[in-house]
Tab-separated table of C-alpha atoms and ligand atoms in Angstrom:
chain	number	residue	atom	x	y	z
A	76	MET	CA	68.922	-110.171	-217.361
A	77	ALA	CA	70.293	-111.770	-220.449
A	78	LEU	CA	69.894	-111.755	-223.918
A	79	ILE	CA	68.930	-115.255	-225.259
A	80	VAL	CA	68.534	-116.442	-228.724
A	81	GLN	CA	65.888	-119.405	-228.964
A	82	LYS	CA	65.800	-121.549	-232.084
A	83	PHE	CA	62.683	-123.583	-232.749
A	84	GLY	CA	62.896	-126.482	-235.255
A	85	GLY	CA	60.303	-127.541	-237.584
A	86	SER	CA	58.905	-130.143	-235.130
A	87	SER	CA	58.379	-127.660	-232.510
A	88	VAL	CA	56.377	-125.427	-234.702
A	89	ALA	CA	54.422	-128.178	-236.784
A	90	ASP	CA	50.938	-126.698	-236.375
A	91	SER	CA	48.979	-123.903	-234.990
A	92	ASP	CA	48.687	-125.309	-231.461
A	93	SER	CA	52.452	-125.936	-231.470
A	94	ILE	CA	53.133	-122.232	-232.551
A	95	LYS	CA	51.045	-120.985	-229.908
A	96	ARG	CA	52.855	-123.128	-227.264
A	97	VAL	CA	56.270	-121.818	-228.394
A	98	ALA	CA	54.806	-118.295	-228.315
A	99	LYS	CA	53.955	-118.792	-224.758
A	100	ARG	CA	57.299	-120.167	-223.974
A	101	ILE	CA	58.983	-117.160	-225.629
A	102	ILE	CA	56.882	-114.880	-223.649
A	103	ALA	CA	57.744	-116.474	-220.284
A	104	THR	CA	61.275	-116.088	-221.061
A	105	LYS	CA	60.722	-112.461	-221.916
A	106	LYS	CA	58.610	-111.883	-218.726
A	107	ALA	CA	61.489	-113.374	-216.695
A	108	GLY	CA	63.425	-110.195	-217.637
A	109	ASN	CA	65.301	-111.236	-220.699
A	110	ASP	CA	65.664	-109.864	-224.200
A	111	VAL	CA	64.709	-112.735	-226.569
A	112	ALA	CA	65.528	-113.025	-230.321
A	113	VAL	CA	63.923	-116.184	-232.039
A	114	VAL	CA	65.055	-118.199	-235.132
A	115	VAL	CA	62.493	-120.470	-236.524
A	116	SER	CA	62.525	-123.120	-239.121
A	117	ALA	CA	59.692	-123.884	-241.458
A	118	MET	CA	56.544	-125.787	-240.017
A	119	GLY	CA	56.856	-129.588	-239.969
A	120	ASP	CA	57.612	-130.950	-243.285
A	121	THR	CA	57.088	-127.901	-245.151
A	122	THR	CA	60.622	-127.766	-246.760
A	123	ASP	CA	60.340	-131.321	-248.005
A	124	ASP	CA	56.892	-130.488	-249.461
A	125	LEU	CA	58.373	-127.588	-251.212
A	126	ILE	CA	61.063	-129.598	-252.692
A	127	GLU	CA	58.515	-131.988	-254.118
A	128	GLN	CA	56.436	-129.277	-255.565
A	129	ALA	CA	59.585	-127.854	-257.315
A	130	LEU	CA	60.511	-131.168	-258.684
A	131	ASP	CA	56.921	-131.558	-260.121
A	132	MET	CA	57.479	-128.505	-262.038
A	133	ASP	CA	61.007	-129.058	-263.370
A	134	SER	CA	63.339	-132.192	-262.664
A	135	ASN	CA	66.167	-129.854	-262.511
A	136	PRO	CA	64.829	-126.570	-261.207
A	137	PRO	CA	67.175	-123.488	-261.408
A	138	ALA	CA	68.958	-123.115	-258.194
A	139	ARG	CA	67.951	-119.425	-257.756
A	140	GLU	CA	64.267	-120.227	-258.106
A	141	MET	CA	64.754	-123.062	-255.783
A	142	ASP	CA	66.013	-120.877	-253.018
A	143	MET	CA	63.252	-118.322	-253.660
A	144	LEU	CA	60.893	-121.105	-253.069
A	145	MET	CA	62.681	-122.726	-250.128
A	146	THR	CA	62.877	-119.452	-248.128
A	147	ALA	CA	59.236	-119.194	-248.246
A	148	GLY	CA	58.662	-121.914	-245.692
A	149	GLU	CA	60.381	-119.962	-243.062
A	150	ARG	CA	58.392	-116.941	-243.796
A	151	ILE	CA	55.211	-118.738	-243.032
A	152	SER	CA	56.342	-119.865	-239.544
A	153	MET	CA	58.055	-116.453	-238.542
A	154	SER	CA	54.864	-114.366	-239.283
A	155	LEU	CA	52.558	-116.753	-237.815
A	156	LEU	CA	54.764	-116.872	-234.665
A	157	ALA	CA	54.749	-113.154	-234.613
A	158	MET	CA	50.946	-113.214	-234.623
A	159	ALA	CA	50.540	-115.898	-231.994
A	160	ILE	CA	52.914	-113.686	-229.620
A	161	HIS	CA	50.772	-110.614	-230.465
A	162	ALA	CA	47.587	-112.514	-229.728
A	163	GLN	CA	49.077	-113.463	-226.162
A	164	GLY	CA	49.554	-109.545	-225.541
A	165	GLU	CA	53.286	-109.206	-226.265
A	166	LYS	CA	55.002	-107.353	-229.322
A	167	ALA	CA	56.920	-109.362	-231.890
A	168	HIS	CA	58.536	-108.171	-235.236
A	169	SER	CA	59.527	-110.888	-237.911
A	170	PHE	CA	62.325	-110.475	-240.179
A	171	THR	CA	63.579	-112.536	-243.312
A	172	GLY	CA	67.212	-113.310	-243.529
A	173	SER	CA	67.718	-110.339	-245.667
A	174	GLN	CA	65.868	-108.054	-243.442
A	175	ALA	CA	67.962	-109.591	-240.503
A	176	GLY	CA	71.065	-108.745	-242.122
A	177	PHE	CA	72.533	-112.394	-243.066
A	178	MET	CA	74.896	-111.401	-245.844
A	179	THR	CA	76.008	-114.560	-247.700
A	180	ASP	CA	78.007	-115.720	-250.680
A	181	ALA	CA	76.365	-116.623	-253.977
A	182	ARG	CA	75.976	-120.395	-253.584
A	183	TYR	CA	72.612	-121.106	-253.757
A	184	GLY	CA	71.281	-124.047	-251.491
A	185	ALA	CA	74.443	-124.213	-249.760
A	186	ALA	CA	75.502	-120.471	-248.996
A	187	HIS	CA	78.080	-119.531	-246.413
A	188	ILE	CA	77.377	-116.683	-244.051
A	189	ARG	CA	79.910	-113.875	-244.707
A	190	ALA	CA	78.596	-111.416	-242.149
A	191	VAL	CA	75.360	-110.671	-239.973
A	192	HIS	CA	74.362	-107.038	-239.493
A	193	PRO	CA	71.204	-107.632	-237.298
A	194	HIS	CA	70.534	-103.880	-236.655
A	195	ARG	CA	66.841	-104.286	-237.155
A	196	VAL	CA	66.507	-107.132	-234.952
A	197	ALA	CA	68.570	-105.194	-232.169
A	198	GLU	CA	66.107	-102.285	-232.562
A	199	ALA	CA	63.206	-104.401	-232.159
A	200	LEU	CA	64.786	-105.976	-228.781
A	201	SER	CA	65.372	-102.313	-227.535
A	202	ASN	CA	61.898	-101.648	-228.281
A	203	GLY	CA	60.810	-104.261	-226.004
A	204	GLU	CA	59.742	-106.570	-228.918
A	205	VAL	CA	60.577	-110.181	-229.668
A	206	GLY	CA	62.739	-110.292	-232.746
A	207	ILE	CA	61.758	-113.285	-234.851
A	208	VAL	CA	64.097	-114.273	-237.765
A	209	ALA	CA	63.576	-116.888	-240.488
A	210	GLY	CA	66.105	-119.405	-240.209
A	211	PHE	CA	68.354	-120.963	-243.111
A	212	GLN	CA	68.372	-118.008	-245.277
A	213	GLY	CA	70.275	-114.783	-246.144
A	214	VAL	CA	70.819	-112.555	-249.190
A	215	ASN	CA	73.769	-112.838	-251.634
A	216	PRO	CA	75.658	-109.649	-253.039
A	217	ASP	CA	73.160	-109.517	-256.022
A	218	GLY	CA	70.346	-109.097	-253.593
A	219	ASP	CA	68.906	-112.634	-254.004
A	220	ALA	CA	67.585	-114.797	-251.311
A	221	THR	CA	70.057	-117.866	-250.490
A	222	THR	CA	69.687	-120.739	-248.149
A	223	LEU	CA	72.194	-122.384	-246.095
A	224	GLY	CA	71.566	-125.885	-246.777
A	225	ARG	CA	69.393	-128.402	-245.078
A	226	GLY	CA	69.184	-128.182	-241.354
A	227	GLY	CA	70.697	-124.576	-241.683
A	228	SER	CA	68.439	-122.847	-239.065
A	229	ASP	CA	70.753	-124.056	-236.185
A	230	THR	CA	73.641	-122.255	-237.978
A	231	SER	CA	71.459	-119.069	-238.167
A	232	ALA	CA	70.766	-119.220	-234.641
A	233	VAL	CA	74.365	-119.262	-233.591
A	234	ALA	CA	75.291	-116.800	-236.153
A	235	LEU	CA	72.427	-114.370	-234.844
A	236	ALA	CA	73.462	-115.079	-231.268
A	237	VAL	CA	77.182	-114.177	-232.005
A	238	ALA	CA	76.095	-111.035	-233.858
A	239	LEU	CA	73.822	-109.831	-231.003
A	240	HIS	CA	76.417	-110.782	-228.462
A	241	ALA	CA	73.736	-113.103	-226.705
A	242	ASP	CA	74.574	-114.936	-223.614
A	243	VAL	CA	73.358	-118.279	-224.722
A	244	CYS	CA	71.803	-119.812	-227.891
A	245	GLU	CA	69.081	-122.254	-226.867
A	246	ILE	CA	67.984	-124.839	-229.639
A	247	TYR	CA	64.826	-126.223	-229.104
A	248	THR	CA	64.081	-129.576	-230.395
A	249	ASP	CA	61.711	-132.624	-229.579
A	250	VAL	CA	64.078	-134.388	-227.199
A	251	ASP	CA	65.659	-133.267	-223.950
A	252	GLY	CA	69.166	-132.790	-225.286
A	253	VAL	CA	71.918	-134.818	-226.416
A	254	PHE	CA	71.794	-138.452	-225.556
A	255	THR	CA	74.106	-141.396	-225.504
A	256	ALA	CA	71.833	-142.981	-228.214
A	257	ASP	CA	68.520	-141.876	-229.711
A	258	PRO	CA	66.178	-141.783	-226.879
A	259	ARG	CA	63.209	-142.319	-229.326
A	260	ILE	CA	64.947	-145.819	-230.266
A	261	VAL	CA	66.805	-146.807	-227.353
A	262	PRO	CA	64.918	-146.420	-223.914
A	263	THR	CA	68.134	-146.701	-221.761
A	264	ALA	CA	69.822	-143.900	-223.529
A	265	ARG	CA	71.052	-141.191	-221.023
A	266	ARG	CA	71.122	-137.479	-221.468
A	267	ILE	CA	74.649	-135.930	-221.673
A	268	PRO	CA	74.142	-132.670	-219.364
A	269	MET	CA	77.540	-131.147	-220.737
A	270	ILE	CA	79.600	-131.825	-223.748
A	271	SER	CA	82.590	-129.971	-225.660
A	272	TYR	CA	82.282	-128.541	-229.075
A	273	GLU	CA	84.880	-131.037	-230.128
A	274	GLU	CA	82.860	-133.977	-229.095
A	275	MET	CA	79.752	-132.489	-230.399
A	276	MET	CA	81.361	-131.905	-233.796
A	277	GLU	CA	82.355	-135.679	-233.868
A	278	MET	CA	78.869	-136.670	-233.335
A	279	ALA	CA	77.635	-134.269	-235.975
A	280	ALA	CA	80.257	-135.709	-238.530
A	281	SER	CA	79.201	-139.287	-237.700
A	282	GLY	CA	75.713	-138.663	-238.719
A	283	SER	CA	73.965	-137.567	-235.500
A	284	LYS	CA	71.128	-135.297	-236.544
A	285	ILE	CA	71.088	-133.025	-233.388
A	286	LEU	CA	72.858	-130.228	-234.710
A	287	ALA	CA	74.164	-129.253	-238.150
A	288	LEU	CA	78.193	-129.488	-237.983
A	289	ARG	CA	78.577	-125.846	-239.264
A	290	CYS	CA	76.584	-124.588	-236.450
A	291	VAL	CA	78.754	-126.210	-234.013
A	292	GLU	CA	81.927	-124.960	-235.760
A	293	TYR	CA	80.692	-121.607	-235.731
A	294	ALA	CA	79.818	-121.627	-232.164
A	295	GLN	CA	83.106	-122.869	-231.277
A	296	ARG	CA	84.758	-120.158	-233.394
A	297	PHE	CA	83.070	-117.540	-231.332
A	298	HIS	CA	82.730	-119.209	-228.059
A	299	MET	CA	79.024	-119.206	-228.096
A	300	PRO	CA	77.567	-121.393	-225.559
A	301	ILE	CA	74.572	-123.713	-226.866
A	302	HIS	CA	71.973	-125.374	-224.806
A	303	VAL	CA	69.995	-128.046	-226.706
A	304	ARG	CA	66.883	-128.666	-224.971
A	305	SER	CA	63.175	-129.815	-225.691
A	306	SER	CA	60.355	-127.436	-226.369
A	307	PHE	CA	57.877	-130.347	-225.015
A	308	SER	CA	59.421	-130.176	-221.526
A	309	HIS	CA	60.926	-127.530	-219.262
A	310	ARG	CA	63.982	-129.905	-218.234
A	311	SER	CA	67.444	-128.882	-218.847
A	312	GLY	CA	68.940	-130.271	-221.810
A	313	THR	CA	72.565	-130.354	-222.845
A	314	VAL	CA	74.909	-127.444	-222.567
A	315	ILE	CA	77.624	-127.209	-225.171
A	316	ILE	CA	80.361	-124.889	-223.843
A	317	PRO	CA	83.990	-124.111	-224.431
A	318	GLN	CA	86.357	-126.331	-222.051
A	319	GLY	CA	87.164	-124.869	-218.772
A	320	VAL	CA	83.891	-122.712	-218.595
A	321	ASN	CA	81.484	-123.265	-215.660
A	322	PRO	CA	78.192	-124.465	-217.017
A	323	ASP	CA	76.442	-122.635	-214.066
A	324	THR	CA	77.438	-119.296	-215.701
A	325	VAL	CA	75.059	-119.959	-218.732
A	326	PRO	CA	71.792	-118.514	-218.228
A	327	ASN	CA	69.098	-121.325	-217.806
A	328	TYR	CA	65.417	-120.181	-218.280
A	329	GLU	CA	62.175	-122.168	-218.443
B	473	LIG	N1	63.632	-125.719	-243.173
B	473	LIG	C1	64.856	-126.116	-243.387
B	473	LIG	C2	65.184	-127.565	-243.616
B	473	LIG	O1	64.401	-128.324	-243.309
B	473	LIG	C3	65.976	-125.502	-242.320
B	473	LIG	C4	65.990	-126.133	-241.071
B	473	LIG	O2	64.982	-126.627	-240.548
B	473	LIG	O3	66.903	-125.958	-240.318
B	473	LIG	O4	66.161	-128.050	-243.787
B	474	LIG	MG1	63.301	-128.092	-241.327
């Protein structure tokens, strides 16, 4: 039995059918005997759409209001996912970043995580529920919602995994892991089964969109193994682990 954090990006929860498929996958991981905490991004292009709506109102929107708006995207996906899990016969409980204990500094739009106190998520897990956390958001010392910057849900997932002492942080995307080139463009691209934090950070710094740089830095700092894999297949993806650690010790579930 392991404690697994699974993060699903916007493309994995783009519509109702995708959310139901993700719910099924989470339940399968749970039924295999694991505790599962989930971090979700906003559905599909929701975040971009919200930004567009904001700019329609005000070409220079106040940063605080912008974060209030942006955090709404993940609220939609987290609650719908909890409902999809419930409809499939399991228990789930969704939490905003604030409810999940993501304490940040006051930098709206680019907040840094200061501490994570996920008591309520841990309690949900011990009650046999799936804990679902809204990615990319937290709460500042004034009690206002903050966001971590675009793509920040990856960082939320690793931070939650660290705070819950999870065995692995699985990041689900629409490709089978990290490739030598973008497999959607270069058909001969090969999957890299295992990569170091350093190499992954180099890829992130040189513009690879696979993982946010801060997410990899956070994982390295706390030695959290990451498994980047596809929510559209059951194949193993790419494992990012500290050098010298045997990848076979990282739990690998369907
Ligand atoms: N929904 C946010 C974004 O699109 C956060 C994320 O997806 O990680 O940037
Ligand atoms: Mg997104």
